[in-house]
Amino acid sequence: MNTLTKKQGRSIYTPSCAVLVPQLPVQNFMPPSGKPFEFHGGVPLPAIGAQATVFSFLVPRGNNGFIRRIANVFVGGGFTDFSGAVVWQIFLDINKGTVAPNFDNIIASLGSVSNPSQVDGIHIMELATVALVVKNISVAVAGQLIGGRLGGSFHSIREEPQNIAF
Amino acid sequence: MLQVFGVPVNPIPPALYEDEWDDTQDWPNDWRLERDDAMGRVMATRPFWFLIYDGVIGAQQTDRGQITVQEDTWLIALMASSQQAAGFAAQIFLPGEETNFQDDDVPNPDMLGTGQRPFYLLTPQHIHVGDQLESRIINLATSSNAIQLVGLGLRPDTRKKIT
């Protein structure tokens, strides 16, 4: 059966003729088949020692994706960036418990919801439930809110180069 | 495929059919010669074990391991240990070959054996001298976890004469 799957080495990055039509890298730019997303949400600060899911979303079937913008904020008093009193984590799949490498111990606000910071692409996989999680280490709860935003796009799996690693 | 002299293209399949090594049966001579030659090449390699990753990872955090292969090697089995029962997820890469062993993070019970029951690869992986073997390890436990990932390899035995 003539299927186009990444494992068979038939991604669109394999030129079918002598001329390779250039395409911007999918990890940095949304391809033509991409579907953008800007998931965001907020939760009350959980109790000391507890964690809460700020928001989560499902990667659609047949699609992988890249997160290219991130924001995580603390609304209220009692917290200072880098104090370690609150820790955020991005989960590649909250159901499997896999955190995103290098985004597993965020101790400061990396961007505001209205002005998120750019990252080079966190690879998220088909049917994974991606989540932003917050852990309250030592902030006394007094009505504070935790918010966040993850922006990027989904794309058809065959848009990916074969040697993509992360 | 680049090969070092004396390293068989794939030394494993002849060794797997051990039950066929029955001297009471009258095999055709040419067949036996072929098998003997193949087994001779397997005997000319030495097994060795090497650490792919060894570290302690904090609760639900990640780490990366990187080793440089010092000798032309066939990777034939993987084994791992996890201090916590929750285990870990792993991904292994050969960046020099632009090869990923897995597309996604795989929990250790699905991919990695133990010291008593190694996970033998159906297709042994040839790793060239100087290649880097990278690993991405995700601790799935909500507590600190000591994790080791070990590979079983075959490399040429320089003490044996290879014909």
mmCIF file of C-alpha atoms in Angstrom:
data_model
loop_
_atom_site.group_PDB
_atom_site.id
_atom_site.type_symbol
_atom_site.label_atom_id
_atom_site.label_comp_id
_atom_site.label_asym_id
_atom_site.label_seq_id
_atom_site.Cartn_x
_atom_site.Cartn_y
_atom_site.Cartn_z
ATOM 1 C CA MET A 1 0.000 0.000 0.000
ATOM 2 C CA ASN A 2 1.378 3.345 -0.937
ATOM 3 C CA THR A 3 1.085 5.341 2.251
ATOM 4 C CA LEU A 4 2.938 8.454 3.213
ATOM 5 C CA THR A 5 4.250 7.936 6.693
ATOM 6 C CA LYS A 6 7.302 9.235 8.454
ATOM 7 C CA LYS A 7 8.595 5.780 9.288
ATOM 8 C CA GLN A 8 8.703 4.749 5.649
ATOM 9 C CA GLY A 9 10.869 7.679 4.792
ATOM 10 C CA ARG A 10 8.283 9.240 2.522
ATOM 11 C CA SER A 11 7.892 12.586 4.176
ATOM 12 C CA ILE A 12 7.475 15.602 1.969
ATOM 13 C CA TYR A 13 11.080 16.482 2.732
ATOM 14 C CA THR A 14 12.138 13.657 0.412
ATOM 15 C CA PRO A 15 12.430 15.232 -3.022
ATOM 16 C CA SER A 16 10.514 13.359 -5.691
ATOM 17 C CA CYS A 17 12.366 15.069 -8.509
ATOM 18 C CA ALA A 18 15.644 16.838 -9.102
ATOM 19 C CA VAL A 19 14.307 20.113 -7.747
ATOM 20 C CA LEU A 20 13.548 20.331 -4.053
ATOM 21 C CA VAL A 21 10.922 22.944 -3.374
ATOM 22 C CA PRO A 22 12.190 24.822 -0.340
ATOM 23 C CA GLN A 23 10.051 24.984 2.759
ATOM 24 C CA LEU A 24 10.638 26.758 6.002
ATOM 25 C CA PRO A 25 11.355 24.396 8.903
ATOM 26 C CA VAL A 26 8.164 23.108 10.470
ATOM 27 C CA GLN A 27 9.575 23.451 13.973
ATOM 28 C CA ASN A 28 9.764 27.215 13.530
ATOM 29 C CA PHE A 29 7.004 28.001 11.062
ATOM 30 C CA MET A 30 3.502 26.708 10.570
ATOM 31 C CA PRO A 31 3.265 24.701 7.317
ATOM 32 C CA PRO A 32 0.413 25.243 4.852
ATOM 33 C CA SER A 33 -1.562 22.379 6.380
ATOM 34 C CA GLY A 34 -1.067 23.678 9.916
ATOM 35 C CA LYS A 35 -3.745 24.602 12.389
ATOM 36 C CA PRO A 36 -2.819 27.320 14.867
ATOM 37 C CA PHE A 37 -3.730 27.266 18.527
ATOM 38 C CA GLU A 38 -3.454 29.642 21.458
ATOM 39 C CA PHE A 39 -4.583 27.655 24.465
ATOM 40 C CA HIS A 40 -4.769 29.580 27.717
ATOM 41 C CA GLY A 41 -6.389 29.395 31.109
ATOM 42 C CA GLY A 42 -6.115 30.084 34.796
ATOM 43 C CA VAL A 43 -6.720 28.424 38.145
ATOM 44 C CA PRO A 44 -6.652 29.499 41.776
ATOM 45 C CA LEU A 45 -3.281 28.956 43.419
ATOM 46 C CA PRO A 46 -3.341 25.422 44.887
ATOM 47 C CA ALA A 47 -2.559 24.761 48.538
ATOM 48 C CA ILE A 48 1.044 24.525 49.672
ATOM 49 C CA GLY A 49 2.446 21.177 48.607
ATOM 50 C CA ALA A 50 -0.255 20.644 45.990
ATOM 51 C CA GLN A 51 -0.234 20.965 42.220
ATOM 52 C CA ALA A 52 -2.905 22.038 39.769
ATOM 53 C CA THR A 53 -3.372 21.798 36.021
ATOM 54 C CA VAL A 54 -3.670 25.358 34.719
ATOM 55 C CA PHE A 55 -5.102 24.069 31.434
ATOM 56 C CA SER A 56 -4.624 21.167 29.066
ATOM 57 C CA PHE A 57 -5.396 20.302 25.464
ATOM 58 C CA LEU A 58 -5.421 17.239 23.225
ATOM 59 C CA VAL A 59 -3.273 16.963 20.112
ATOM 60 C CA PRO A 60 -5.632 15.892 17.303
ATOM 61 C CA ARG A 61 -5.420 12.468 15.672
ATOM 62 C CA GLY A 62 -3.092 12.435 12.670
ATOM 63 C CA ASN A 63 -1.325 15.556 13.832
ATOM 64 C CA ASN A 64 1.775 16.441 15.740
ATOM 65 C CA GLY A 65 2.499 19.978 16.787
ATOM 66 C CA PHE A 66 4.914 22.543 18.058
ATOM 67 C CA ILE A 67 4.521 24.955 20.937
ATOM 68 C CA ARG A 68 6.312 28.139 19.930
ATOM 69 C CA ARG A 69 5.012 30.678 22.445
ATOM 70 C CA ILE A 70 4.748 30.278 26.171
ATOM 71 C CA ALA A 71 3.515 32.417 29.056
ATOM 72 C CA ASN A 72 3.025 31.631 32.712
ATOM 73 C CA VAL A 73 1.947 34.225 35.249
ATOM 74 C CA PHE A 74 1.230 34.660 38.927
ATOM 75 C CA VAL A 75 -1.613 37.097 39.676
ATOM 76 C CA GLY A 76 -1.686 38.390 43.240
ATOM 77 C CA GLY A 77 0.825 38.882 46.030
ATOM 78 C CA GLY A 78 3.267 36.730 47.945
ATOM 79 C CA PHE A 79 5.467 35.444 45.126
ATOM 80 C CA THR A 80 8.765 36.650 43.711
ATOM 81 C CA ASP A 81 10.299 35.293 40.525
ATOM 82 C CA PHE A 82 13.136 32.810 41.087
ATOM 83 C CA SER A 83 12.252 32.292 44.724
ATOM 84 C CA GLY A 84 11.276 28.717 43.957
ATOM 85 C CA ALA A 85 8.057 29.151 45.928
ATOM 86 C CA VAL A 86 6.029 28.315 42.813
ATOM 87 C CA VAL A 87 7.156 25.980 40.031
ATOM 88 C CA TRP A 88 5.578 25.537 36.613
ATOM 89 C CA GLN A 89 5.990 22.506 34.364
ATOM 90 C CA ILE A 90 4.934 21.796 30.794
ATOM 91 C CA PHE A 91 3.815 18.190 30.314
ATOM 92 C CA LEU A 92 4.197 16.537 26.917
ATOM 93 C CA ASP A 93 1.490 14.143 28.070
ATOM 94 C CA ILE A 94 -0.151 14.570 31.456
ATOM 95 C CA ASN A 95 -1.649 11.071 31.209
ATOM 96 C CA LYS A 96 1.746 9.433 30.798
ATOM 97 C CA GLY A 97 3.402 11.850 33.207
ATOM 98 C CA THR A 98 6.081 12.903 30.742
ATOM 99 C CA VAL A 99 7.345 16.431 31.241
ATOM 100 C CA ALA A 100 8.903 18.464 28.466
ATOM 101 C CA PRO A 101 12.689 18.324 28.800
ATOM 102 C CA ASN A 102 14.130 21.694 29.793
ATOM 103 C CA PHE A 103 10.640 22.965 30.591
ATOM 104 C CA ASP A 104 10.272 20.795 33.663
ATOM 105 C CA ASN A 105 11.292 23.282 36.341
ATOM 106 C CA ILE A 106 10.165 26.804 35.450
ATOM 107 C CA ILE A 107 10.672 29.081 38.447
ATOM 108 C CA ALA A 108 9.838 32.457 36.925
ATOM 109 C CA SER A 109 7.286 34.005 34.617
ATOM 110 C CA LEU A 110 8.697 33.431 31.128
ATOM 111 C CA GLY A 111 6.200 35.752 29.497
ATOM 112 C CA SER A 112 2.889 37.471 30.057
ATOM 113 C CA VAL A 113 -0.304 36.128 28.537
ATOM 114 C CA SER A 114 -0.622 39.170 26.297
ATOM 115 C CA ASN A 115 3.071 39.075 25.369
ATOM 116 C CA PRO A 116 4.320 35.464 25.464
ATOM 117 C CA SER A 117 7.948 34.599 24.869
ATOM 118 C CA GLN A 118 9.084 32.829 21.724
ATOM 119 C CA VAL A 119 10.649 29.389 21.974
ATOM 120 C CA ASP A 120 12.153 27.229 19.261
ATOM 121 C CA GLY A 121 9.452 24.622 19.342
ATOM 122 C CA ILE A 122 8.384 22.031 21.889
ATOM 123 C CA HIS A 123 7.475 18.930 19.936
ATOM 124 C CA ILE A 124 4.066 17.537 20.939
ATOM 125 C CA MET A 125 2.760 14.247 19.651
ATOM 126 C CA GLU A 126 -0.495 12.897 18.283
ATOM 127 C CA LEU A 127 -3.230 12.213 20.878
ATOM 128 C CA ALA A 128 -1.121 13.473 23.787
ATOM 129 C CA THR A 129 -2.787 15.609 26.437
ATOM 130 C CA VAL A 130 -0.449 18.556 26.786
ATOM 131 C CA ALA A 131 -0.732 20.503 30.021
ATOM 132 C CA LEU A 132 0.671 23.437 31.933
ATOM 133 C CA VAL A 133 0.991 22.448 35.574
ATOM 134 C CA VAL A 134 1.762 24.603 38.601
ATOM 135 C CA LYS A 135 3.124 23.443 41.949
ATOM 136 C CA ASN A 136 2.819 25.564 45.038
ATOM 137 C CA ILE A 137 5.886 24.998 47.171
ATOM 138 C CA SER A 138 5.544 27.645 49.872
ATOM 139 C CA VAL A 139 3.186 30.535 49.052
ATOM 140 C CA ALA A 140 0.371 31.169 51.531
ATOM 141 C CA VAL A 141 -2.908 30.996 49.640
ATOM 142 C CA ALA A 142 -4.865 34.261 49.654
ATOM 143 C CA GLY A 143 -6.944 34.362 46.495
ATOM 144 C CA GLN A 144 -4.060 34.452 44.010
ATOM 145 C CA LEU A 145 -4.478 33.135 40.473
ATOM 146 C CA ILE A 146 -2.129 31.194 38.213
ATOM 147 C CA GLY A 147 -2.477 31.706 34.486
ATOM 148 C CA GLY A 148 -0.733 30.689 31.325
ATOM 149 C CA ARG A 149 -0.758 30.429 27.566
ATOM 150 C CA LEU A 150 0.742 27.975 25.089
ATOM 151 C CA GLY A 151 0.674 28.978 21.451
ATOM 152 C CA GLY A 152 1.772 27.202 18.318
ATOM 153 C CA SER A 153 0.300 24.980 15.662
ATOM 154 C CA PHE A 154 -0.634 21.423 14.787
ATOM 155 C CA HIS A 155 0.467 19.922 11.488
ATOM 156 C CA SER A 156 0.031 16.696 9.569
ATOM 157 C CA ILE A 157 2.650 14.189 10.741
ATOM 158 C CA ARG A 158 4.072 13.788 7.255
ATOM 159 C CA GLU A 159 5.123 17.424 7.249
ATOM 160 C CA GLU A 160 7.942 16.529 9.623
ATOM 161 C CA PRO A 161 11.490 15.819 8.502
ATOM 162 C CA GLN A 162 12.557 12.245 9.194
ATOM 163 C CA ASN A 163 15.389 13.159 11.506
ATOM 164 C CA ILE A 164 13.387 15.397 13.802
ATOM 165 C CA ALA A 165 14.427 14.711 17.359
ATOM 166 C CA PHE A 166 12.588 16.948 19.751
ATOM 167 C CA MET B 1 27.710 1.020 5.325
ATOM 168 C CA LEU B 2 31.151 1.795 6.663
ATOM 169 C CA GLN B 3 32.697 -1.278 8.221
ATOM 170 C CA VAL B 4 35.779 -1.969 10.193
ATOM 171 C CA PHE B 5 37.693 -5.051 9.087
ATOM 172 C CA GLY B 6 36.562 -8.123 10.923
ATOM 173 C CA VAL B 7 33.199 -6.838 12.069
ATOM 174 C CA PRO B 8 30.486 -9.030 10.522
ATOM 175 C CA VAL B 9 27.622 -7.270 8.816
ATOM 176 C CA ASN B 10 25.183 -8.805 11.250
ATOM 177 C CA PRO B 11 26.664 -11.286 13.693
ATOM 178 C CA ILE B 12 23.453 -12.128 15.523
ATOM 179 C CA PRO B 13 21.170 -14.262 13.319
ATOM 180 C CA PRO B 14 23.527 -17.265 13.073
ATOM 181 C CA ALA B 15 23.827 -17.294 16.837
ATOM 182 C CA LEU B 16 20.093 -17.234 17.399
ATOM 183 C CA TYR B 17 19.473 -20.634 15.802
ATOM 184 C CA GLU B 18 21.295 -22.561 18.452
ATOM 185 C CA ASP B 19 18.787 -25.421 18.402
ATOM 186 C CA GLU B 20 19.768 -26.131 14.828
ATOM 187 C CA TRP B 21 23.299 -26.925 15.929
ATOM 188 C CA ASP B 22 22.782 -30.644 16.147
ATOM 189 C CA ASP B 23 25.799 -32.750 15.340
ATOM 190 C CA THR B 24 23.703 -35.909 15.087
ATOM 191 C CA GLN B 25 22.106 -34.695 11.900
ATOM 192 C CA ASP B 26 23.831 -34.996 8.604
ATOM 193 C CA TRP B 27 23.870 -31.499 7.242
ATOM 194 C CA PRO B 28 25.174 -30.838 3.762
ATOM 195 C CA ASN B 29 28.830 -30.019 3.942
ATOM 196 C CA ASP B 30 28.566 -26.731 2.156
ATOM 197 C CA TRP B 31 25.827 -25.606 4.536
ATOM 198 C CA ARG B 32 27.927 -26.508 7.554
ATOM 199 C CA LEU B 33 30.896 -24.664 6.199
ATOM 200 C CA GLU B 34 28.813 -21.577 5.739
ATOM 201 C CA ARG B 35 27.484 -21.782 9.276
ATOM 202 C CA ASP B 36 30.858 -22.551 10.766
ATOM 203 C CA ASP B 37 32.292 -19.539 9.076
ATOM 204 C CA ALA B 38 29.498 -17.338 10.365
ATOM 205 C CA MET B 39 29.854 -18.644 13.895
ATOM 206 C CA GLY B 40 33.572 -18.147 13.703
ATOM 207 C CA ARG B 41 32.974 -14.513 13.050
ATOM 208 C CA VAL B 42 30.661 -14.235 16.042
ATOM 209 C CA MET B 43 33.293 -15.870 18.204
ATOM 210 C CA ALA B 44 35.696 -13.205 17.035
ATOM 211 C CA THR B 45 33.719 -10.547 18.864
ATOM 212 C CA ARG B 46 33.636 -9.808 22.546
ATOM 213 C CA PRO B 47 30.549 -8.798 24.505
ATOM 214 C CA PHE B 48 30.817 -5.806 26.756
ATOM 215 C CA TRP B 49 28.447 -3.678 28.751
ATOM 216 C CA PHE B 50 28.481 0.084 28.781
ATOM 217 C CA LEU B 51 26.574 2.845 30.550
ATOM 218 C CA ILE B 52 24.317 4.907 28.325
ATOM 219 C CA TYR B 53 22.887 6.953 31.176
ATOM 220 C CA ASP B 54 23.562 7.047 34.905
ATOM 221 C CA GLY B 55 22.102 9.770 37.076
ATOM 222 C CA VAL B 56 19.696 10.914 39.727
ATOM 223 C CA ILE B 57 16.764 12.973 38.437
ATOM 224 C CA GLY B 58 14.479 15.131 40.573
ATOM 225 C CA ALA B 59 10.750 14.600 40.857
ATOM 226 C CA GLN B 60 9.095 14.672 37.412
ATOM 227 C CA GLN B 61 12.117 16.233 35.820
ATOM 228 C CA THR B 62 14.334 15.368 32.902
ATOM 229 C CA ASP B 63 17.952 14.889 32.004
ATOM 230 C CA ARG B 64 20.049 14.088 28.987
ATOM 231 C CA GLY B 65 22.896 11.658 28.634
ATOM 232 C CA GLN B 66 25.609 11.612 26.017
ATOM 233 C CA ILE B 67 28.368 9.107 25.423
ATOM 234 C CA THR B 68 30.937 8.859 22.662
ATOM 235 C CA VAL B 69 31.453 5.349 21.348
ATOM 236 C CA GLN B 70 35.127 4.436 21.615
ATOM 237 C CA GLU B 71 35.100 1.401 19.348
ATOM 238 C CA ASP B 72 33.118 0.092 16.416
ATOM 239 C CA THR B 73 30.204 -1.657 18.102
ATOM 240 C CA TRP B 74 27.043 -3.612 17.531
ATOM 241 C CA LEU B 75 24.413 -2.688 20.124
ATOM 242 C CA ILE B 76 22.380 -5.837 20.726
ATOM 243 C CA ALA B 77 20.507 -5.392 24.007
ATOM 244 C CA LEU B 78 19.312 -2.748 26.448
ATOM 245 C CA MET B 79 18.742 -2.986 30.171
ATOM 246 C CA ALA B 80 17.820 -0.448 32.791
ATOM 247 C CA SER B 81 17.091 0.061 36.428
ATOM 248 C CA SER B 82 14.934 2.574 38.230
ATOM 249 C CA GLN B 83 15.025 3.285 41.936
ATOM 250 C CA GLN B 84 11.345 4.212 41.976
ATOM 251 C CA ALA B 85 8.592 1.899 40.786
ATOM 252 C CA ALA B 86 7.045 4.654 38.691
ATOM 253 C CA GLY B 87 10.027 4.329 36.390
ATOM 254 C CA PHE B 88 10.994 6.642 33.573
ATOM 255 C CA ALA B 89 10.512 7.313 29.890
ATOM 256 C CA ALA B 90 13.402 7.394 27.480
ATOM 257 C CA GLN B 91 14.365 8.234 23.956
ATOM 258 C CA ILE B 92 17.699 7.321 22.361
ATOM 259 C CA PHE B 93 19.309 9.142 19.447
ATOM 260 C CA LEU B 94 22.278 8.756 17.173
ATOM 261 C CA PRO B 95 22.596 12.390 16.121
ATOM 262 C CA GLY B 96 25.591 11.702 13.875
ATOM 263 C CA GLU B 97 23.486 9.288 11.829
ATOM 264 C CA GLU B 98 20.412 11.495 12.203
ATOM 265 C CA THR B 99 18.693 8.437 13.652
ATOM 266 C CA ASN B 100 16.107 8.289 16.385
ATOM 267 C CA PHE B 101 15.526 4.947 18.013
ATOM 268 C CA GLN B 102 12.039 6.101 19.032
ATOM 269 C CA ASP B 103 9.739 8.805 17.714
ATOM 270 C CA ASP B 104 8.302 9.403 21.160
ATOM 271 C CA ASP B 105 9.232 8.970 24.795
ATOM 272 C CA VAL B 106 8.765 5.313 25.692
ATOM 273 C CA PRO B 107 8.239 4.095 29.288
ATOM 274 C CA ASN B 108 11.057 1.859 30.432
ATOM 275 C CA PRO B 109 8.994 -1.366 30.852
ATOM 276 C CA ASP B 110 8.058 -1.175 27.163
ATOM 277 C CA MET B 111 11.525 -0.696 25.765
ATOM 278 C CA LEU B 112 14.189 -1.533 28.280
ATOM 279 C CA GLY B 113 14.871 -4.837 29.967
ATOM 280 C CA THR B 114 16.503 -5.488 33.273
ATOM 281 C CA GLY B 115 19.821 -6.967 34.225
ATOM 282 C CA GLN B 116 18.170 -10.375 34.538
ATOM 283 C CA ARG B 117 16.051 -10.034 31.425
ATOM 284 C CA PRO B 118 17.766 -7.779 28.885
ATOM 285 C CA PHE B 119 15.696 -6.389 26.021
ATOM 286 C CA TYR B 120 17.322 -7.851 22.904
ATOM 287 C CA LEU B 121 16.910 -5.712 19.820
ATOM 288 C CA LEU B 122 15.402 -7.531 16.866
ATOM 289 C CA THR B 123 17.769 -5.583 14.667
ATOM 290 C CA PRO B 124 21.195 -4.988 16.205
ATOM 291 C CA GLN B 125 22.331 -1.428 15.729
ATOM 292 C CA HIS B 126 25.757 -0.707 14.276
ATOM 293 C CA ILE B 127 27.366 2.246 16.021
ATOM 294 C CA HIS B 128 30.514 3.591 14.462
ATOM 295 C CA VAL B 129 33.548 4.603 16.432
ATOM 296 C CA GLY B 130 33.302 8.265 17.405
ATOM 297 C CA ASP B 131 29.513 8.371 17.147
ATOM 298 C CA GLN B 132 27.604 9.940 19.987
ATOM 299 C CA LEU B 133 24.768 8.030 21.587
ATOM 300 C CA GLU B 134 22.383 10.475 23.223
ATOM 301 C CA SER B 135 19.571 9.702 25.595
ATOM 302 C CA ARG B 136 16.695 11.785 26.878
ATOM 303 C CA ILE B 137 15.393 10.539 30.203
ATOM 304 C CA ILE B 138 12.144 11.690 31.851
ATOM 305 C CA ASN B 139 11.590 10.728 35.474
ATOM 306 C CA LEU B 140 7.965 9.649 35.867
ATOM 307 C CA ALA B 141 8.129 9.435 39.654
ATOM 308 C CA THR B 142 6.973 12.250 41.911
ATOM 309 C CA SER B 143 10.168 11.811 43.901
ATOM 310 C CA SER B 144 13.864 11.743 43.163
ATOM 311 C CA ASN B 145 14.847 8.715 41.086
ATOM 312 C CA ALA B 146 18.207 7.041 40.457
ATOM 313 C CA ILE B 147 18.243 5.714 36.893
ATOM 314 C CA GLN B 148 20.741 3.633 34.980
ATOM 315 C CA LEU B 149 20.537 2.651 31.338
ATOM 316 C CA VAL B 150 23.018 0.051 30.102
ATOM 317 C CA GLY B 151 23.710 -1.329 26.653
ATOM 318 C CA LEU B 152 25.135 -4.727 25.701
ATOM 319 C CA GLY B 153 27.453 -4.493 22.750
ATOM 320 C CA LEU B 154 29.691 -6.641 20.612
ATOM 321 C CA ARG B 155 33.049 -5.410 19.419
ATOM 322 C CA PRO B 156 35.976 -7.089 17.665
ATOM 323 C CA ASP B 157 38.146 -9.243 19.837
ATOM 324 C CA THR B 158 41.665 -8.316 18.827
ATOM 325 C CA ARG B 159 43.065 -11.398 20.521
ATOM 326 C CA LYS B 160 41.494 -13.759 17.979
ATOM 327 C CA LYS B 161 42.668 -14.299 14.468
ATOM 328 C CA ILE B 162 39.999 -13.330 11.977
ATOM 329 C CA THR B 163 40.189 -15.115 8.666
#
